[in-house]
PDB file of C-alpha atoms and ligand atoms in Angstrom:
ATOM      1  CA  MET A   1      -8.640 147.856 -43.740  1.00 74.00           C
ATOM      2  CA  LYS A   2      -7.417 151.008 -45.530  1.00 73.00           C
ATOM      3  CA  GLU A   3      -6.871 148.950 -48.723  1.00 80.00           C
ATOM      4  CA  ARG A   4     -10.377 147.466 -48.471  1.00 80.00           C
ATOM      5  CA  ILE A   5     -11.904 150.947 -48.168  1.00 77.00           C
ATOM      6  CA  LYS A   6      -9.803 152.154 -51.129  1.00 73.00           C
ATOM      7  CA  ASN A   7     -10.962 149.230 -53.288  1.00 81.00           C
ATOM      8  CA  LEU A   8     -14.572 149.803 -52.266  1.00 78.00           C
ATOM      9  CA  MET A   9     -14.305 153.483 -53.304  1.00 75.00           C
ATOM     10  CA  LYS A  10     -12.854 152.436 -56.662  1.00 77.00           C
ATOM     11  CA  ARG A  11     -15.742 150.052 -57.290  1.00 82.00           C
ATOM     12  CA  LYS A  12     -18.390 152.496 -56.066  1.00 82.00           C
ATOM     13  CA  PRO A  13     -17.424 156.083 -56.942  1.00 82.00           C
ATOM     14  CA  TRP A  14     -20.836 157.322 -55.741  1.00 86.00           C
ATOM     15  CA  LEU A  15     -19.819 156.257 -52.212  1.00 83.00           C
ATOM     16  CA  LEU A  16     -16.737 158.507 -52.360  1.00 82.00           C
ATOM     17  CA  ASN A  17     -18.914 161.393 -53.560  1.00 84.00           C
ATOM     18  CA  LEU A  18     -21.381 160.753 -50.717  1.00 84.00           C
ATOM     19  CA  ILE A  19     -18.646 160.619 -48.044  1.00 81.00           C
ATOM     20  CA  ALA A  20     -17.067 163.787 -49.494  1.00 78.00           C
ATOM     21  CA  TRP A  21     -20.468 165.530 -49.530  1.00 78.00           C
ATOM     22  CA  VAL A  22     -21.108 164.698 -45.838  1.00 77.00           C
ATOM     23  CA  HIS A  23     -17.536 165.770 -44.971  1.00 73.00           C
ATOM     24  CA  ASN A  24     -17.964 169.103 -46.803  1.00 73.00           C
ATOM     25  CA  PHE A  25     -21.411 169.648 -45.268  1.00 72.00           C
ATOM     26  CA  LEU A  26     -20.052 169.125 -41.743  1.00 71.00           C
ATOM     27  CA  ARG A  27     -17.085 171.393 -42.434  1.00 68.00           C
ATOM     28  CA  TYR A  28     -19.344 174.122 -43.756  1.00 67.00           C
ATOM     29  CA  ASN A  29     -18.075 176.088 -46.725  1.00 77.00           C
ATOM     30  CA  ASN A  30     -19.994 178.919 -48.353  1.00 85.00           C
ATOM     31  CA  SER A  31     -19.964 177.713 -51.987  1.00 83.00           C
ATOM     32  CA  TRP A  32     -23.783 177.356 -51.936  1.00 81.00           C
ATOM     33  CA  LYS A  33     -24.033 181.161 -52.049  1.00 83.00           C
ATOM     34  CA  TYR A  34     -22.750 181.158 -55.627  1.00 84.00           C
ATOM     35  CA  ARG A  35     -24.741 178.201 -56.966  1.00 78.00           C
ATOM     36  CA  ARG A  36     -26.928 180.321 -59.270  1.00 78.00           C
ATOM     37  CA  ARG A  37     -24.469 182.639 -61.018  1.00 84.00           C
ATOM     38  CA  GLN A  38     -21.206 180.695 -60.968  1.00 93.00           C
ATOM     39  CA  THR A  39     -20.010 177.134 -61.481  1.00 95.00           C
ATOM     40  CA  ILE A  40     -18.393 175.664 -58.379  1.00 95.00           C
ATOM     41  CA  LYS A  41     -17.862 171.898 -58.505  1.00 94.00           C
ATOM     42  CA  PHE A  42     -15.878 169.722 -56.132  1.00 93.00           C
ATOM     43  CA  SER A  43     -17.649 166.409 -56.220  1.00 91.00           C
ATOM     44  CA  GLY A  44     -15.575 163.743 -54.446  1.00 93.00           C
ATOM     45  CA  ALA A  45     -13.088 166.330 -53.102  1.00 96.00           C
ATOM     46  CA  PHE A  46     -12.654 167.054 -49.377  1.00 95.00           C
ATOM     47  CA  LEU A  47     -12.709 170.703 -48.345  1.00 95.00           C
ATOM     48  CA  LYS A  48     -12.060 171.838 -44.787  1.00 93.00           C
ATOM     49  CA  LYS A  49     -12.266 175.479 -43.675  1.00 92.00           C
ATOM     50  CA  CYS A  50     -12.331 176.687 -47.298  1.00 94.00           C
ATOM     51  CA  ARG A  51     -13.998 179.959 -48.327  1.00 94.00           C
ATOM     52  CA  PHE A  52     -15.278 181.298 -51.636  1.00 95.00           C
ATOM     53  CA  ASP A  53     -15.628 184.960 -52.533  1.00 95.00           C
ATOM     54  CA  VAL A  54     -16.756 185.119 -56.167  1.00 96.00           C
ATOM     55  CA  ASN A  55     -17.841 188.386 -57.777  1.00 95.00           C
ATOM     56  CA  GLY A  56     -18.900 188.822 -61.427  1.00 96.00           C
ATOM     57  CA  THR A  57     -20.505 186.328 -63.782  1.00 95.00           C
ATOM     58  CA  ASN A  58     -19.717 183.128 -65.590  1.00 95.00           C
ATOM     59  CA  ASN A  59     -16.793 182.179 -63.360  1.00 97.00           C
ATOM     60  CA  SER A  60     -15.905 178.589 -62.578  1.00 97.00           C
ATOM     61  CA  ILE A  61     -14.005 176.712 -59.893  1.00 97.00           C
ATOM     62  CA  ILE A  62     -13.571 172.989 -60.451  1.00 98.00           C
ATOM     63  CA  ILE A  63     -11.695 170.729 -58.016  1.00 98.00           C
ATOM     64  CA  GLY A  64     -10.951 167.102 -58.894  1.00 98.00           C
ATOM     65  CA  SER A  65     -12.103 164.016 -57.052  1.00 96.00           C
ATOM     66  CA  LYS A  66     -10.094 162.951 -53.962  1.00 96.00           C
ATOM     67  CA  ALA A  67      -8.307 166.329 -53.687  1.00 98.00           C
ATOM     68  CA  ARG A  68      -7.988 167.492 -50.063  1.00 97.00           C
ATOM     69  CA  LEU A  69      -7.973 171.204 -49.341  1.00 97.00           C
ATOM     70  CA  ASN A  70      -7.542 172.785 -45.945  1.00 97.00           C
ATOM     71  CA  ASN A  71      -7.922 176.461 -45.111  1.00 96.00           C
ATOM     72  CA  CYS A  72      -7.876 177.674 -48.726  1.00 97.00           C
ATOM     73  CA  LYS A  73      -9.557 180.770 -50.162  1.00 97.00           C
ATOM     74  CA  PHE A  74     -10.891 181.283 -53.679  1.00 98.00           C
ATOM     75  CA  ILE A  75     -11.289 184.932 -54.597  1.00 98.00           C
ATOM     76  CA  ILE A  76     -12.593 185.956 -58.033  1.00 98.00           C
ATOM     77  CA  ILE A  77     -13.278 189.548 -59.069  1.00 98.00           C
ATOM     78  CA  GLY A  78     -14.115 189.406 -62.765  1.00 98.00           C
ATOM     79  CA  ASN A  79     -15.994 187.531 -65.465  1.00 97.00           C
ATOM     80  CA  GLY A  80     -15.315 184.244 -67.218  1.00 97.00           C
ATOM     81  CA  CYS A  81     -12.454 183.433 -64.848  1.00 98.00           C
ATOM     82  CA  LYS A  82     -11.563 179.814 -64.282  1.00 98.00           C
ATOM     83  CA  ILE A  83      -9.751 177.881 -61.542  1.00 98.00           C
ATOM     84  CA  VAL A  84      -9.250 174.164 -62.195  1.00 98.00           C
ATOM     85  CA  ILE A  85      -7.410 171.954 -59.697  1.00 98.00           C
ATOM     86  CA  GLY A  86      -6.730 168.303 -60.452  1.00 98.00           C
ATOM     87  CA  GLY A  87      -7.579 165.451 -58.123  1.00 97.00           C
ATOM     88  CA  GLY A  88      -5.874 162.195 -57.172  1.00 97.00           C
ATOM     89  CA  SER A  89      -3.429 162.734 -54.334  1.00 97.00           C
ATOM     90  CA  THR A  90      -3.744 166.535 -54.422  1.00 98.00           C
ATOM     91  CA  ILE A  91      -3.308 168.102 -50.950  1.00 98.00           C
ATOM     92  CA  ILE A  92      -3.335 171.891 -50.583  1.00 98.00           C
ATOM     93  CA  SER A  93      -3.314 173.923 -47.397  1.00 98.00           C
ATOM     94  CA  ASP A  94      -3.296 177.605 -46.450  1.00 98.00           C
ATOM     95  CA  THR A  95      -3.395 178.860 -50.036  1.00 98.00           C
ATOM     96  CA  VAL A  96      -5.201 181.806 -51.627  1.00 98.00           C
ATOM     97  CA  PHE A  97      -6.281 181.438 -55.272  1.00 98.00           C
ATOM     98  CA  TRP A  98      -6.914 184.900 -56.727  1.00 98.00           C
ATOM     99  CA  CYS A  99      -8.448 185.624 -60.174  1.00 98.00           C
ATOM    100  CA  GLU A 100      -9.100 189.130 -61.443  1.00 98.00           C
ATOM    101  CA  ASP A 101     -10.414 190.721 -64.697  1.00 98.00           C
ATOM    102  CA  GLU A 102     -11.865 188.939 -67.757  1.00 98.00           C
ATOM    103  CA  ASN A 103     -11.086 185.290 -68.501  1.00 98.00           C
ATOM    104  CA  SER A 104      -8.043 184.952 -66.243  1.00 98.00           C
ATOM    105  CA  THR A 105      -7.245 181.308 -65.471  1.00 98.00           C
ATOM    106  CA  ILE A 106      -5.405 179.071 -63.043  1.00 98.00           C
ATOM    107  CA  ILE A 107      -5.088 175.468 -64.224  1.00 98.00           C
ATOM    108  CA  ILE A 108      -3.349 172.897 -62.009  1.00 99.00           C
ATOM    109  CA  GLY A 109      -2.805 169.218 -62.871  1.00 98.00           C
ATOM    110  CA  ASP A 110      -3.394 166.097 -60.763  1.00 98.00           C
ATOM    111  CA  ASP A 111      -1.452 164.933 -57.677  1.00 98.00           C
ATOM    112  CA  PHE A 112      -0.482 168.474 -56.710  1.00 98.00           C
ATOM    113  CA  THR A 113       0.707 169.391 -53.221  1.00 98.00           C
ATOM    114  CA  MET A 114       1.199 172.859 -51.762  1.00 98.00           C
ATOM    115  CA  GLU A 115       1.859 173.904 -48.177  1.00 98.00           C
ATOM    116  CA  GLY A 116       0.782 177.502 -48.461  1.00 98.00           C
ATOM    117  CA  GLY A 117       0.952 180.755 -50.356  1.00 98.00           C
ATOM    118  CA  HIS A 118      -0.729 182.772 -53.028  1.00 98.00           C
ATOM    119  CA  ILE A 119      -1.478 182.083 -56.709  1.00 99.00           C
ATOM    120  CA  ALA A 120      -2.821 185.147 -58.510  1.00 98.00           C
ATOM    121  CA  THR A 121      -3.851 185.616 -62.144  1.00 98.00           C
ATOM    122  CA  THR A 122      -4.949 188.884 -63.771  1.00 98.00           C
ATOM    123  CA  GLU A 123      -5.557 190.643 -67.123  1.00 98.00           C
ATOM    124  CA  GLY A 124      -6.971 187.567 -68.881  1.00 98.00           C
ATOM    125  CA  GLU A 125      -3.683 185.689 -68.620  1.00 98.00           C
ATOM    126  CA  SER A 126      -3.066 182.168 -67.378  1.00 98.00           C
ATOM    127  CA  ILE A 127      -1.083 180.282 -64.790  1.00 98.00           C
ATOM    128  CA  VAL A 128      -0.723 176.661 -65.871  1.00 99.00           C
ATOM    129  CA  ILE A 129       0.884 174.076 -63.560  1.00 99.00           C
ATOM    130  CA  GLY A 130       1.490 170.476 -64.682  1.00 98.00           C
ATOM    131  CA  ASN A 131       0.924 167.154 -62.916  1.00 98.00           C
ATOM    132  CA  ASP A 132       2.619 165.905 -59.745  1.00 98.00           C
ATOM    133  CA  CYS A 133       4.139 169.238 -58.692  1.00 98.00           C
ATOM    134  CA  MET A 134       5.268 169.749 -55.093  1.00 98.00           C
ATOM    135  CA  PHE A 135       5.187 173.312 -53.766  1.00 99.00           C
ATOM    136  CA  SER A 136       6.371 174.116 -50.250  1.00 98.00           C
ATOM    137  CA  GLY A 137       5.062 176.959 -48.048  1.00 98.00           C
ATOM    138  CA  GLY A 138       5.395 180.719 -48.509  1.00 98.00           C
ATOM    139  CA  ILE A 139       5.032 180.405 -52.288  1.00 99.00           C
ATOM    140  CA  ASP A 140       3.982 183.428 -54.343  1.00 98.00           C
ATOM    141  CA  ILE A 141       2.995 182.993 -58.004  1.00 99.00           C
ATOM    142  CA  ARG A 142       1.594 185.898 -60.015  1.00 98.00           C
ATOM    143  CA  ASN A 143       1.350 186.641 -63.739  1.00 98.00           C
ATOM    144  CA  GLY A 144       0.843 190.393 -63.389  1.00 98.00           C
ATOM    145  CA  ASP A 145       2.026 193.334 -61.314  1.00 98.00           C
ATOM    146  CA  SER A 146      -1.367 194.682 -60.167  1.00 95.00           C
ATOM    147  CA  HIS A 147      -0.372 198.298 -60.960  1.00 97.00           C
ATOM    148  CA  SER A 148       0.851 200.138 -64.057  1.00 98.00           C
ATOM    149  CA  ILE A 149       4.359 201.109 -65.077  1.00 98.00           C
ATOM    150  CA  MET A 150       4.331 203.655 -67.946  1.00 98.00           C
ATOM    151  CA  ASP A 151       6.968 204.671 -70.446  1.00 98.00           C
ATOM    152  CA  LEU A 152       7.786 208.317 -69.749  1.00 98.00           C
ATOM    153  CA  ALA A 153       7.898 209.410 -73.415  1.00 98.00           C
ATOM    154  CA  SER A 154       5.045 207.414 -74.973  1.00 98.00           C
ATOM    155  CA  LYS A 155       2.931 207.198 -71.824  1.00 98.00           C
ATOM    156  CA  LYS A 156       2.186 203.608 -72.809  1.00 98.00           C
ATOM    157  CA  ARG A 157       2.033 200.834 -70.276  1.00 98.00           C
ATOM    158  CA  ILE A 158       5.123 198.624 -70.269  1.00 98.00           C
ATOM    159  CA  ASN A 159       4.203 195.935 -67.731  1.00 98.00           C
ATOM    160  CA  ARG A 160       1.285 193.942 -69.118  1.00 98.00           C
ATOM    161  CA  ALA A 161       0.615 190.568 -67.483  1.00 98.00           C
ATOM    162  CA  LYS A 162       2.247 187.542 -69.129  1.00 98.00           C
ATOM    163  CA  PRO A 163       1.397 183.840 -68.756  1.00 98.00           C
ATOM    164  CA  VAL A 164       3.208 181.636 -66.266  1.00 98.00           C
ATOM    165  CA  GLN A 165       3.855 178.021 -67.200  1.00 98.00           C
ATOM    166  CA  ILE A 166       5.180 175.310 -64.875  1.00 99.00           C
ATOM    167  CA  GLY A 167       5.814 171.795 -66.219  1.00 98.00           C
ATOM    168  CA  ASP A 168       5.203 168.383 -64.649  1.00 98.00           C
ATOM    169  CA  HIS A 169       6.914 167.196 -61.461  1.00 98.00           C
ATOM    170  CA  VAL A 170       8.364 170.584 -60.470  1.00 99.00           C
ATOM    171  CA  TRP A 171       9.461 171.166 -56.864  1.00 99.00           C
ATOM    172  CA  LEU A 172       9.304 174.722 -55.541  1.00 99.00           C
ATOM    173  CA  ALA A 173      11.224 174.942 -52.254  1.00 98.00           C
ATOM    174  CA  ALA A 174       9.986 177.231 -49.480  1.00 98.00           C
ATOM    175  CA  TYR A 175       9.444 180.952 -50.151  1.00 98.00           C
ATOM    176  CA  VAL A 176       9.902 180.737 -53.921  1.00 99.00           C
ATOM    177  CA  ARG A 177       8.425 183.581 -55.950  1.00 98.00           C
ATOM    178  CA  ILE A 178       7.347 183.184 -59.566  1.00 98.00           C
ATOM    179  CA  LEU A 179       6.634 186.313 -61.609  1.00 98.00           C
ATOM    180  CA  LYS A 180       5.040 187.144 -64.981  1.00 98.00           C
ATOM    181  CA  GLY A 181       6.622 185.441 -67.990  1.00 98.00           C
ATOM    182  CA  ALA A 182       8.166 182.603 -65.977  1.00 98.00           C
ATOM    183  CA  ASN A 183       8.371 179.229 -67.687  1.00 98.00           C
ATOM    184  CA  ILE A 184       9.719 176.308 -65.675  1.00 99.00           C
ATOM    185  CA  PRO A 185      10.434 173.028 -67.520  1.00 98.00           C
ATOM    186  CA  SER A 186       9.438 169.628 -66.114  1.00 98.00           C
ATOM    187  CA  ASN A 187      11.450 167.840 -63.381  1.00 98.00           C
ATOM    188  CA  VAL A 188      13.054 171.055 -62.152  1.00 99.00           C
ATOM    189  CA  ILE A 189      13.746 172.164 -58.557  1.00 99.00           C
ATOM    190  CA  ILE A 190      13.675 175.861 -57.669  1.00 99.00           C
ATOM    191  CA  GLY A 191      15.792 176.533 -54.564  1.00 98.00           C
ATOM    192  CA  ASN A 192      14.627 178.130 -51.353  1.00 98.00           C
ATOM    193  CA  SER A 193      13.683 181.842 -51.580  1.00 98.00           C
ATOM    194  CA  SER A 194      14.496 182.067 -55.303  1.00 99.00           C
ATOM    195  CA  VAL A 195      12.793 184.390 -57.775  1.00 98.00           C
ATOM    196  CA  VAL A 196      11.913 183.201 -61.309  1.00 98.00           C
ATOM    197  CA  SER A 197      10.786 185.808 -63.841  1.00 98.00           C
ATOM    198  CA  THR A 198      11.976 184.388 -67.170  1.00 98.00           C
ATOM    199  CA  ALA A 199      11.828 181.175 -69.200  1.00 98.00           C
ATOM    200  CA  LEU A 200      14.261 178.606 -67.797  1.00 98.00           C
ATOM    201  CA  GLU A 201      15.698 176.222 -70.353  1.00 98.00           C
ATOM    202  CA  LYS A 202      16.706 172.865 -68.928  1.00 98.00           C
ATOM    203  CA  GLU A 203      14.607 169.985 -67.636  1.00 98.00           C
ATOM    204  CA  ASN A 204      15.985 167.826 -64.764  1.00 98.00           C
ATOM    205  CA  ALA A 205      17.922 170.732 -63.282  1.00 99.00           C
ATOM    206  CA  ILE A 206      18.128 172.906 -60.166  1.00 99.00           C
ATOM    207  CA  TYR A 207      17.806 176.668 -60.454  1.00 99.00           C
ATOM    208  CA  ALA A 208      18.345 178.938 -57.466  1.00 98.00           C
ATOM    209  CA  GLY A 209      18.993 182.536 -56.491  1.00 98.00           C
ATOM    210  CA  MET A 210      17.558 185.914 -57.219  1.00 97.00           C
ATOM    211  CA  PRO A 211      17.063 185.815 -60.171  1.00 97.00           C
ATOM    212  CA  ALA A 212      17.194 182.026 -60.353  1.00 98.00           C
ATOM    213  CA  LYS A 213      20.204 180.641 -62.260  1.00 98.00           C
ATOM    214  CA  LEU A 214      21.170 177.088 -63.192  1.00 98.00           C
ATOM    215  CA  VAL A 215      23.095 175.514 -60.283  1.00 98.00           C
ATOM    216  CA  LYS A 216      22.873 171.759 -61.081  1.00 98.00           C
ATOM    217  CA  GLU A 217      22.018 169.618 -64.124  1.00 98.00           C
ATOM    218  CA  SER A 218      21.152 165.968 -64.808  1.00 98.00           C
ATOM    219  CA  ILE A 219      19.197 165.410 -61.579  1.00 98.00           C
ATOM    220  CA  TYR A 220      15.768 164.071 -60.728  1.00 98.00           C
ATOM    221  CA  TRP A 221      13.900 164.297 -57.436  1.00 98.00           C
ATOM    222  CA  GLU A 222      11.567 162.093 -55.368  1.00 98.00           C
ATOM    223  CA  ARG A 223       9.046 162.970 -52.666  1.00 97.00           C
ATOM    224  CA  GLU A 224      10.386 160.181 -50.475  1.00 97.00           C
ATOM    225  CA  ARG A 225      13.475 160.917 -48.321  1.00 97.00           C
ATOM    226  CA  PHE A 226      15.783 157.907 -48.742  1.00 96.00           C
ATOM    227  CA  THR A 227      18.239 157.013 -46.033  1.00 89.00           C
TER     228      THR A 227
HETATM  229  C1  LIG B 301      17.465 173.635 -54.094  1.00 68.58           C
HETATM  230  C2  LIG B 301      18.078 172.683 -53.063  1.00 68.58           C
HETATM  231  C3  LIG B 301      17.099 171.551 -52.782  1.00 68.58           C
HETATM  232  C4  LIG B 301      19.359 172.163 -53.718  1.00 68.58           C
HETATM  233  O1  LIG B 301      20.075 171.350 -52.819  1.00 68.58           O
HETATM  234  P1  LIG B 301      21.499 170.721 -53.303  1.00 68.58           P
HETATM  235  O2  LIG B 301      21.324 170.010 -54.594  1.00 68.58           O
HETATM  236  O3  LIG B 301      22.048 169.943 -52.170  1.00 68.58           O
HETATM  237  O4  LIG B 301      22.339 172.033 -53.627  1.00 68.58           O
HETATM  238  P2  LIG B 301      23.741 172.496 -52.999  1.00 68.58           P
HETATM  239  O5  LIG B 301      23.578 172.789 -51.560  1.00 68.58           O
HETATM  240  O6  LIG B 301      24.786 171.511 -53.428  1.00 68.58           O
HETATM  241  O7  LIG B 301      23.955 173.866 -53.763  1.00 68.58           O
HETATM  242  C5  LIG B 301      24.373 173.938 -55.127  1.00 68.58           C
HETATM  243  C6  LIG B 301      24.725 175.365 -55.453  1.00 68.58           C
HETATM  244  O8  LIG B 301      23.501 176.118 -55.481  1.00 68.58           O
HETATM  245  C7  LIG B 301      23.558 177.203 -54.564  1.00 68.58           C
HETATM  246  N1  LIG B 301      22.243 177.289 -53.929  1.00 68.58           N
HETATM  247  C8  LIG B 301      21.528 176.275 -53.381  1.00 68.58           C
HETATM  248  N2  LIG B 301      20.342 176.746 -52.934  1.00 68.58           N
HETATM  249  C9  LIG B 301      20.344 178.060 -53.184  1.00 68.58           C
HETATM  250  C10 LIG B 301      19.389 179.081 -52.947  1.00 68.58           C
HETATM  251  N3  LIG B 301      18.219 178.807 -52.369  1.00 68.58           N
HETATM  252  N4  LIG B 301      19.667 180.317 -53.355  1.00 68.58           N
HETATM  253  C11 LIG B 301      20.858 180.588 -53.953  1.00 68.58           C
HETATM  254  N5  LIG B 301      21.797 179.663 -54.216  1.00 68.58           N
HETATM  255  C12 LIG B 301      21.530 178.409 -53.820  1.00 68.58           C
HETATM  256  C13 LIG B 301      24.620 176.790 -53.556  1.00 68.58           C
HETATM  257  O9  LIG B 301      25.185 177.922 -52.953  1.00 68.58           O
HETATM  258  C14 LIG B 301      25.600 176.044 -54.431  1.00 68.58           C
HETATM  259  O10 LIG B 301      26.396 177.003 -55.125  1.00 68.58           O
HETATM  260  P3  LIG B 301      27.936 176.686 -55.510  1.00 68.58           P
HETATM  261  O11 LIG B 301      27.875 175.483 -56.418  1.00 68.58           O
HETATM  262  O12 LIG B 301      28.379 177.932 -56.189  1.00 68.58           O
HETATM  263  O13 LIG B 301      28.631 176.385 -54.233  1.00 68.58           O
HETATM  264  C15 LIG B 301      18.388 173.389 -51.732  1.00 68.58           C
HETATM  265  O14 LIG B 301      19.377 174.374 -51.933  1.00 68.58           O
HETATM  266  C16 LIG B 301      17.168 174.074 -51.123  1.00 68.58           C
HETATM  267  O15 LIG B 301      16.639 175.075 -51.581  1.00 68.58           O
HETATM  268  N6  LIG B 301      16.738 173.470 -49.996  1.00 68.58           N
HETATM  269  C17 LIG B 301      15.547 173.924 -49.265  1.00 68.58           C
HETATM  270  C18 LIG B 301      14.382 172.991 -49.608  1.00 68.58           C
HETATM  271  C19 LIG B 301      13.128 173.493 -48.969  1.00 68.58           C
HETATM  272  O16 LIG B 301      12.834 174.670 -48.884  1.00 68.58           O
HETATM  273  N7  LIG B 301      12.347 172.538 -48.495  1.00 68.58           N
HETATM  274  C20 LIG B 301      11.082 172.837 -47.869  1.00 68.58           C
HETATM  275  C21 LIG B 301      10.151 171.637 -47.932  1.00 68.58           C
HETATM  276  S1  LIG B 301       9.630 171.315 -49.601  1.00 68.58           S
END
């Protein structure tokens, strides 16, 4: 039965969009408030208990078809900001997406799962996450510090935001924190409660600790738990 419904959806994408529209209508979200001044598109995606709070102009939030989001918040305070979340088997719950300032972006690939946390971009910088990533709960990702640190002599700011880049098929274990300038290669695992604030070098590796250091190499990981 499930297979038959799946095949039907493949043959008739408008049916998926219709079912998603009814689902989203019944599980009221407030995106309609922003229809005139912002771009918010989630055709074919399923949103439950999601809220939008978008201030400024020319901002966009685009969520891919078949993505399922539960209890997520999208907060934008700025102009030209962009949040793009891929579809497919994407499932996200209890997550806040936060964009501030001019042209700050969060771009996430397809088949993404996340069990909760906070992804925040500021100062026109980006957070880019590849395809098929698996993030646990209690995750905090930010590309800026929100406040200024100044050099005593020059009085110049020394803590500008820096982009965050996460490759494909990256697993963040629970309570991982990713800070400005972090770059995580594909097929990497970041261990529970670790902090990443620099560019890590190796693919197919485990990094853990505070700050995260290489603890294992030549590994790959699967979502399925084999016996
Ligand atoms: C990252 C992880 C998956 C690695 O598991 P593993 O390959 O079996 O790793 P090991 O237990 O063999 O540990 C390897 C080394 O890394 C260290 N290490 C592992 N996790 C660590 C962590 N979170 N912080 C600091 N060091 C850590 C170990 O102490 C060990 O050090 P040693 O070689 O000096 O003895 C696991 O440590 C982890 O974080 N599990 C929690 C997963 C989770 O949060 N799941 C939630 C649902 S997604």
